[in-house]
Amino acid sequence: MTDAPSPPDDDVPWDDEPPYDPFYDAPLPADRAASPVTATAAGVALPAHSTPIEALNKVFGYNSFRGEQAAIIDQVVAGGDALVLMPTGGGKSLCYQIPALVRHGTGVVISPLIALMQDQVDALTAVGVRAAFLNSTQSGDERLRVETAYIAGQLDLLYLAPERLGVPSTVDLLDRGTISLFAIDEAHCVSQWGHDFRPDYLRLSVLHEKWPTVPRIALTATATELTHKEITARLDLGDAKHFVASFDRPNIQYRIEPKTQPLQQLLTLLRTEHPGDAGIVYCLSRASVEKTAQFLVDQGITALPYHAGLDSRVRAANQSRFLREDGVVMVATIAFGMGIDKPDVRFVAHLDLPKSVEGYYQETGRAGRDGLPSTAWLAYGLQDVVQQRRMIDQSEGDDAHRRRLGTHLDAMLALCETIECRRVQLLAYFGQASSACGNCDTCLTPPESVDGTIPAQKLLSTIVRLQRERNQRFGAGHLIDILLGKTTPRTTQYGHDKLSTWGLGTELVEQEWRGVVRQLLAQGLLGTSSDGYGTLVITDSSADVLTGARTVSLRKEPERVAKVKKSKAAIDLPADSFDLFEKLRAWRADEAREQGVPAYIVFGDATLRGIAISRPSSLAELGTISGIGERKLEQYGDALLRVVAA
Ligand code: ADP
Ligand code: ZN
């Protein structure tokens, strides 16, 4: 065996998140926890026997349904079951909220996102819907108020944490009111092999057994065939109507670039393309979350950390600032983000390779829910591949489990190394065909495919020599030193300057060699040893490359020139509307602060843009703008007209 394996370069301590993230149970920040049940006070502006389109116009202020919303709503309103697979930002919420308004009784929504229930209820209350929630963060008094309102038929929507269904009194309670429908949000949580399994979700089959005539609608943004099947089976939705939307998010620009100086690369992205924008930066370890957040703060950027190792109050406070303030950058592990429905997240950056395409898609999907242009950016390097392969080798579980992890990783690597359109490949992973998008890095600056057979042979034969002749194994850094003929204490110590491949690879620079190693790993033409050091070893397929029986094509990075974009506000906004838009944003910020709610609960950016462009001069004109329903018109109409007139 090896006498001196080189440890992987720039290693980061690994720190996996616990399987059930405490995020779900994070207490609300102090100022929100005590907020009263406003639901019964609100009163809905909708007369009895309204139609779905009336509810859409009057309550939510939108003109028309999107995609399959109308069909889904009709199915549930008619009393049928539905399973809805729709990407983040697709508009899933209305699919159960509107049937709950139109049907008699209360819509019961099962959601794992305890920390976000207050925001969900606030957003509904703001448009005049009578909504409330029941979860473990409430006092007995608060719960009692909600229960009483439910029994009295005064709630349109009731949000429930899944674990409440394990409490017999909850089932009794539900029995004492009238249920119009069950909505099972984040339905992929029922999938044991998925990325967010929640044991409490297995209880949900009880709903159908106990209330067989109440329609159920299950919703998720997770799109793989496997998850789809598992949800169907576990929730007994075989007879339901299945709605699978297109998973394309055309407003998100997908970009994946080689990692050289990750923090500097990130900073360039933020400074040139997203100054002042809200965004999420994902890192794999808690340590790198802390380091990255501190780096950004030192550069004058408002950045906050979020990971499972932080005190739950700090986590809740940081989340709350991210949602409420404009332009906060959240640096987080994957523990952050599910259910965050902040619509104006302008970028999602990954500083480490996600473990699967599914995870990548979920995480990047948090950008641009409002449909405005957004960026999904990933920096990916050799070390990511080595580290993830090592993680898989060392992971607990049987071989089948490890194979599954390996398959996930391979698909992610294939996405990183493709020279085809990223979006085409991403959608193909979810079984959806598409054509080149024009809005991803490979479409915008096409990389070349070059013949890399000779460099591959040089690298592989170096490894073979060391392994066969000397029984030594090394990491990429040392192997590249040999190929470049770079004298180091180690090359001297081992006499590696005597190898026949010494200095044979000067046609490439170090960075390019790292790209070769990375891509050979991604293609399975090179492996990592399972000794825990991630040293490089040949694989069964390497032999074909060495004999010349197989050629190797490699991705050649194109030159990329950073385009400086204007701030988000300026996108698509005529110059003469810009000032008004900024005034409206300032007004919104004051209003949100006064009420203690996120700005988007007052109005989304899209609505403010609509006002800035059309400059309405009457309440009637204002009411035609998308996102202004009856209640908001009544509450904010005069104030908005004053801002426009000034
Ligand atoms: P999802 O839950 O699928 O991620 P949401 O339900 O949060 O998506 O909807 C995303 C955004 O789109 C929200 O801001 C929502 O108000 C808006 N939206 C949904 N349906 C419509 C519609 N028919 N017209 C206009 N805006 C809509
Ligand atoms: Zn593309």
Coordinates of C-alpha atoms in Angstrom, one line a residue, residues 245-502:
A245 CA -46.1 20.7 -15.3
S246 CA -43.1 21.6 -17.4
F247 CA -40.2 21.9 -15.0
D248 CA -38.5 24.6 -17.1
R249 CA -37.7 27.9 -15.3
P250 CA -37.0 30.0 -18.3
N251 CA -36.1 33.1 -16.2
I252 CA -33.2 31.4 -14.5
Q253 CA -29.9 31.5 -16.2
Y254 CA -27.9 28.4 -15.4
R255 CA -24.1 28.7 -15.2
I256 CA -21.4 26.3 -14.0
E257 CA -17.8 27.3 -14.0
P258 CA -14.5 25.8 -12.9
K259 CA -13.6 26.7 -9.3
T260 CA -10.3 28.5 -9.1
Q261 CA -10.6 31.1 -6.4
P262 CA -14.1 30.5 -5.2
L263 CA -14.5 33.5 -2.9
Q264 CA -13.2 35.9 -5.5
Q265 CA -15.3 34.3 -8.2
L266 CA -18.4 34.7 -5.9
L267 CA -17.5 38.3 -5.2
T268 CA -17.2 39.1 -8.9
L269 CA -20.6 37.6 -9.5
L270 CA -22.2 39.7 -6.7
R271 CA -20.4 42.9 -7.6
T272 CA -20.8 42.9 -11.3
E273 CA -24.2 41.3 -11.8
H274 CA -26.1 41.4 -8.5
P275 CA -25.1 44.4 -6.5
G276 CA -27.7 45.0 -3.7
D277 CA -29.7 41.9 -4.7
A278 CA -31.1 39.3 -2.3
G279 CA -29.6 35.8 -2.9
I280 CA -28.5 32.5 -1.4
V281 CA -25.0 31.1 -1.3
Y282 CA -24.9 27.4 -0.6
C283 CA -21.8 25.7 0.9
L284 CA -21.5 22.1 2.1
S285 CA -19.9 22.6 5.5
R286 CA -20.7 24.7 8.4
A287 CA -17.1 25.9 8.5
S288 CA -17.3 27.2 4.9
V289 CA -20.6 28.8 5.6
E290 CA -19.1 30.8 8.4
K291 CA -15.9 31.7 6.4
T292 CA -17.8 32.7 3.3
A293 CA -20.4 34.9 5.3
Q294 CA -17.5 36.6 7.1
F295 CA -15.7 37.2 3.8
L296 CA -18.7 38.9 2.3
V297 CA -19.3 41.0 5.3
D298 CA -15.7 42.1 5.2
Q299 CA -16.3 43.2 1.6
G300 CA -19.2 45.3 2.7
I301 CA -22.0 43.0 1.6
T302 CA -24.9 42.3 3.9
A303 CA -24.5 38.6 4.4
L304 CA -25.8 36.2 7.2
P305 CA -24.9 32.6 8.0
Y306 CA -27.4 29.8 8.3
H307 CA -26.6 26.2 9.3
A308 CA -27.9 23.5 11.7
G309 CA -25.0 24.2 14.1
L310 CA -26.3 27.7 14.9
D311 CA -28.5 28.4 17.9
S312 CA -32.1 28.1 16.8
R313 CA -32.8 31.7 17.7
V314 CA -29.9 33.0 15.7
R315 CA -31.1 30.9 12.8
A316 CA -34.7 32.1 13.1
A317 CA -33.5 35.7 13.4
N318 CA -31.3 35.4 10.3
Q319 CA -34.0 33.8 8.3
S320 CA -36.4 36.6 9.4
R321 CA -33.9 39.3 8.3
F322 CA -33.4 37.6 4.9
L323 CA -37.2 37.6 4.3
R324 CA -37.9 41.1 5.6
E325 CA -34.9 43.2 4.5
D326 CA -34.1 44.0 0.9
G327 CA -30.9 42.8 -0.5
V328 CA -29.7 40.3 2.2
V329 CA -27.3 37.5 1.1
M330 CA -27.9 34.3 3.0
V331 CA -24.9 31.9 3.2
A332 CA -26.2 28.5 4.1
T333 CA -26.0 24.8 4.1
I334 CA -28.8 23.0 2.3
A335 CA -30.7 23.1 5.6
F336 CA -31.9 26.4 4.4
G337 CA -34.5 27.1 1.8
M338 CA -37.4 24.7 1.6
G339 CA -40.6 26.5 1.6
I340 CA -39.0 29.9 1.6
D341 CA -41.3 31.7 -0.7
K342 CA -39.5 35.0 -1.0
P343 CA -40.2 35.8 -4.6
D344 CA -37.3 38.2 -5.3
V345 CA -34.3 36.0 -4.7
R346 CA -32.2 37.1 -7.6
F347 CA -29.4 34.6 -7.5
V348 CA -28.5 31.2 -6.0
A349 CA -24.8 30.4 -5.9
H350 CA -23.2 27.1 -5.1
L351 CA -19.7 27.1 -3.8
D352 CA -19.6 23.3 -3.6
L353 CA -21.0 20.6 -5.8
P354 CA -24.5 19.5 -4.9
K355 CA -24.9 15.7 -4.3
S356 CA -27.6 15.2 -6.9
V357 CA -29.3 16.9 -9.8
E358 CA -32.5 16.8 -7.9
G359 CA -30.9 18.7 -5.0
Y360 CA -29.3 21.2 -7.4
Y361 CA -32.6 21.8 -9.1
Q362 CA -34.5 22.3 -5.8
E363 CA -31.9 24.7 -4.5
T364 CA -31.5 26.8 -7.7
G365 CA -35.3 26.8 -8.0
R366 CA -35.4 29.2 -5.1
A367 CA -34.2 32.0 -7.4
G368 CA -36.7 34.1 -9.3
R369 CA -40.1 32.9 -8.2
D370 CA -41.4 36.2 -9.4
G371 CA -40.5 35.2 -12.9
L372 CA -37.9 38.0 -13.3
P373 CA -34.4 37.3 -14.6
S374 CA -32.3 35.4 -12.1
T375 CA -29.0 33.6 -11.9
A376 CA -28.1 30.0 -10.8
W377 CA -24.3 29.9 -10.5
L378 CA -22.1 27.0 -9.5
A379 CA -18.4 26.8 -9.1
Y380 CA -17.1 23.3 -9.3
G381 CA -13.6 21.9 -9.0
L382 CA -11.5 18.8 -8.8
Q383 CA -11.7 18.7 -5.0
D384 CA -15.4 18.5 -5.1
V385 CA -15.3 15.3 -7.1
V386 CA -12.6 13.7 -4.9
Q387 CA -14.4 14.7 -1.7
Q388 CA -17.8 13.5 -2.8
R389 CA -16.5 10.2 -4.0
R390 CA -14.8 9.7 -0.6
M391 CA -17.9 10.6 1.2
I392 CA -19.8 7.9 -0.7
D393 CA -17.1 5.3 0.0
Q394 CA -17.3 6.1 3.7
S395 CA -21.0 6.5 3.9
E396 CA -23.0 4.1 6.1
G397 CA -25.5 1.8 4.5
D398 CA -25.3 -1.1 2.1
D399 CA -23.7 -1.3 -1.3
A400 CA -27.0 -0.6 -3.0
H401 CA -27.2 2.7 -1.1
R402 CA -23.7 3.6 -2.1
R403 CA -24.4 2.7 -5.7
R404 CA -27.5 5.0 -5.6
L405 CA -25.4 7.9 -4.2
G406 CA -22.8 7.2 -7.0
T407 CA -25.5 7.4 -9.7
H408 CA -26.7 10.7 -8.3
L409 CA -23.2 12.1 -8.3
D410 CA -22.5 10.9 -11.8
A411 CA -25.6 12.6 -13.1
M412 CA -24.5 15.8 -11.4
L413 CA -21.0 15.6 -12.8
A414 CA -22.4 14.9 -16.3
L415 CA -24.4 18.2 -16.0
C416 CA -21.2 20.0 -15.0
E417 CA -19.1 18.7 -17.8
T418 CA -21.6 18.8 -20.6
I419 CA -20.9 20.8 -23.7
E420 CA -24.6 20.8 -24.6
C421 CA -27.3 23.2 -23.3
R422 CA -27.5 22.8 -19.4
R423 CA -31.3 23.2 -19.5
V424 CA -31.8 20.5 -22.0
Q425 CA -29.8 18.2 -19.8
L426 CA -31.5 19.3 -16.6
L427 CA -35.0 18.8 -18.1
A428 CA -34.0 15.4 -19.6
Y429 CA -33.1 14.3 -16.1
F430 CA -36.7 14.9 -15.2
G431 CA -37.9 13.1 -18.3
Q432 CA -38.8 16.3 -20.2
A433 CA -37.6 16.9 -23.8
S434 CA -36.6 20.5 -24.8
S435 CA -34.3 22.3 -27.2
A436 CA -31.3 24.6 -26.7
C437 CA -32.4 27.4 -24.4
G438 CA -30.2 30.4 -25.2
N439 CA -30.1 31.3 -21.6
C440 CA -27.4 29.1 -20.0
D441 CA -23.6 29.4 -20.2
T442 CA -23.1 26.7 -22.8
C443 CA -25.7 28.3 -25.0
L444 CA -24.3 31.8 -24.5
T445 CA -20.6 31.0 -24.7
P446 CA -20.3 27.5 -26.2
P447 CA -17.4 25.5 -24.9
E448 CA -15.4 23.4 -27.3
S449 CA -14.9 19.7 -27.2
V450 CA -11.2 18.9 -27.6
D451 CA -9.3 15.6 -28.0
G452 CA -7.8 14.9 -24.6
T453 CA -6.5 11.4 -25.3
I454 CA -2.8 12.3 -25.0
P455 CA -2.9 14.3 -21.8
A456 CA -5.2 11.5 -20.3
Q457 CA -2.6 8.9 -21.3
K458 CA 0.2 10.9 -19.7
L459 CA -1.6 11.2 -16.4
L460 CA -2.9 7.6 -16.4
S461 CA 0.5 6.2 -17.2
T462 CA 2.1 8.2 -14.3
I463 CA -0.4 6.7 -12.0
V464 CA 0.2 3.2 -13.3
R465 CA 4.0 3.5 -12.9
L466 CA 3.7 4.7 -9.4
Q467 CA 1.2 2.1 -8.4
R468 CA 2.7 -0.9 -10.2
E469 CA 6.4 -0.2 -9.8
R470 CA 6.5 1.5 -6.5
N471 CA 3.2 0.7 -4.8
Q472 CA 2.6 4.4 -4.2
R473 CA -0.6 6.5 -4.6
F474 CA -0.9 10.2 -4.6
G475 CA -3.5 13.0 -5.0
A476 CA -3.9 15.2 -8.0
G477 CA -1.5 18.0 -6.8
H478 CA 1.5 15.8 -6.6
L479 CA 0.7 14.0 -9.9
I480 CA 0.4 17.4 -11.7
D481 CA 3.8 18.5 -10.2
I482 CA 5.4 15.4 -11.7
L483 CA 3.8 16.1 -15.2
L484 CA 4.9 19.7 -15.0
G485 CA 8.4 18.7 -13.8
K486 CA 8.0 21.0 -10.7
T487 CA 10.6 20.2 -8.1
T488 CA 9.1 20.1 -4.6
P489 CA 10.4 18.6 -1.3
R490 CA 8.2 15.6 -2.0
T491 CA 9.2 15.0 -5.6
T492 CA 12.8 15.0 -4.5
Q493 CA 12.1 12.8 -1.4
Y494 CA 10.5 10.1 -3.6
G495 CA 12.9 10.5 -6.5
H496 CA 10.0 11.2 -8.8
D497 CA 12.1 13.4 -11.0
K498 CA 13.5 10.1 -12.4
L499 CA 10.1 9.0 -13.7
S500 CA 9.7 8.7 -17.4
T501 CA 6.7 11.1 -17.4
W502 CA 8.6 13.7 -15.4

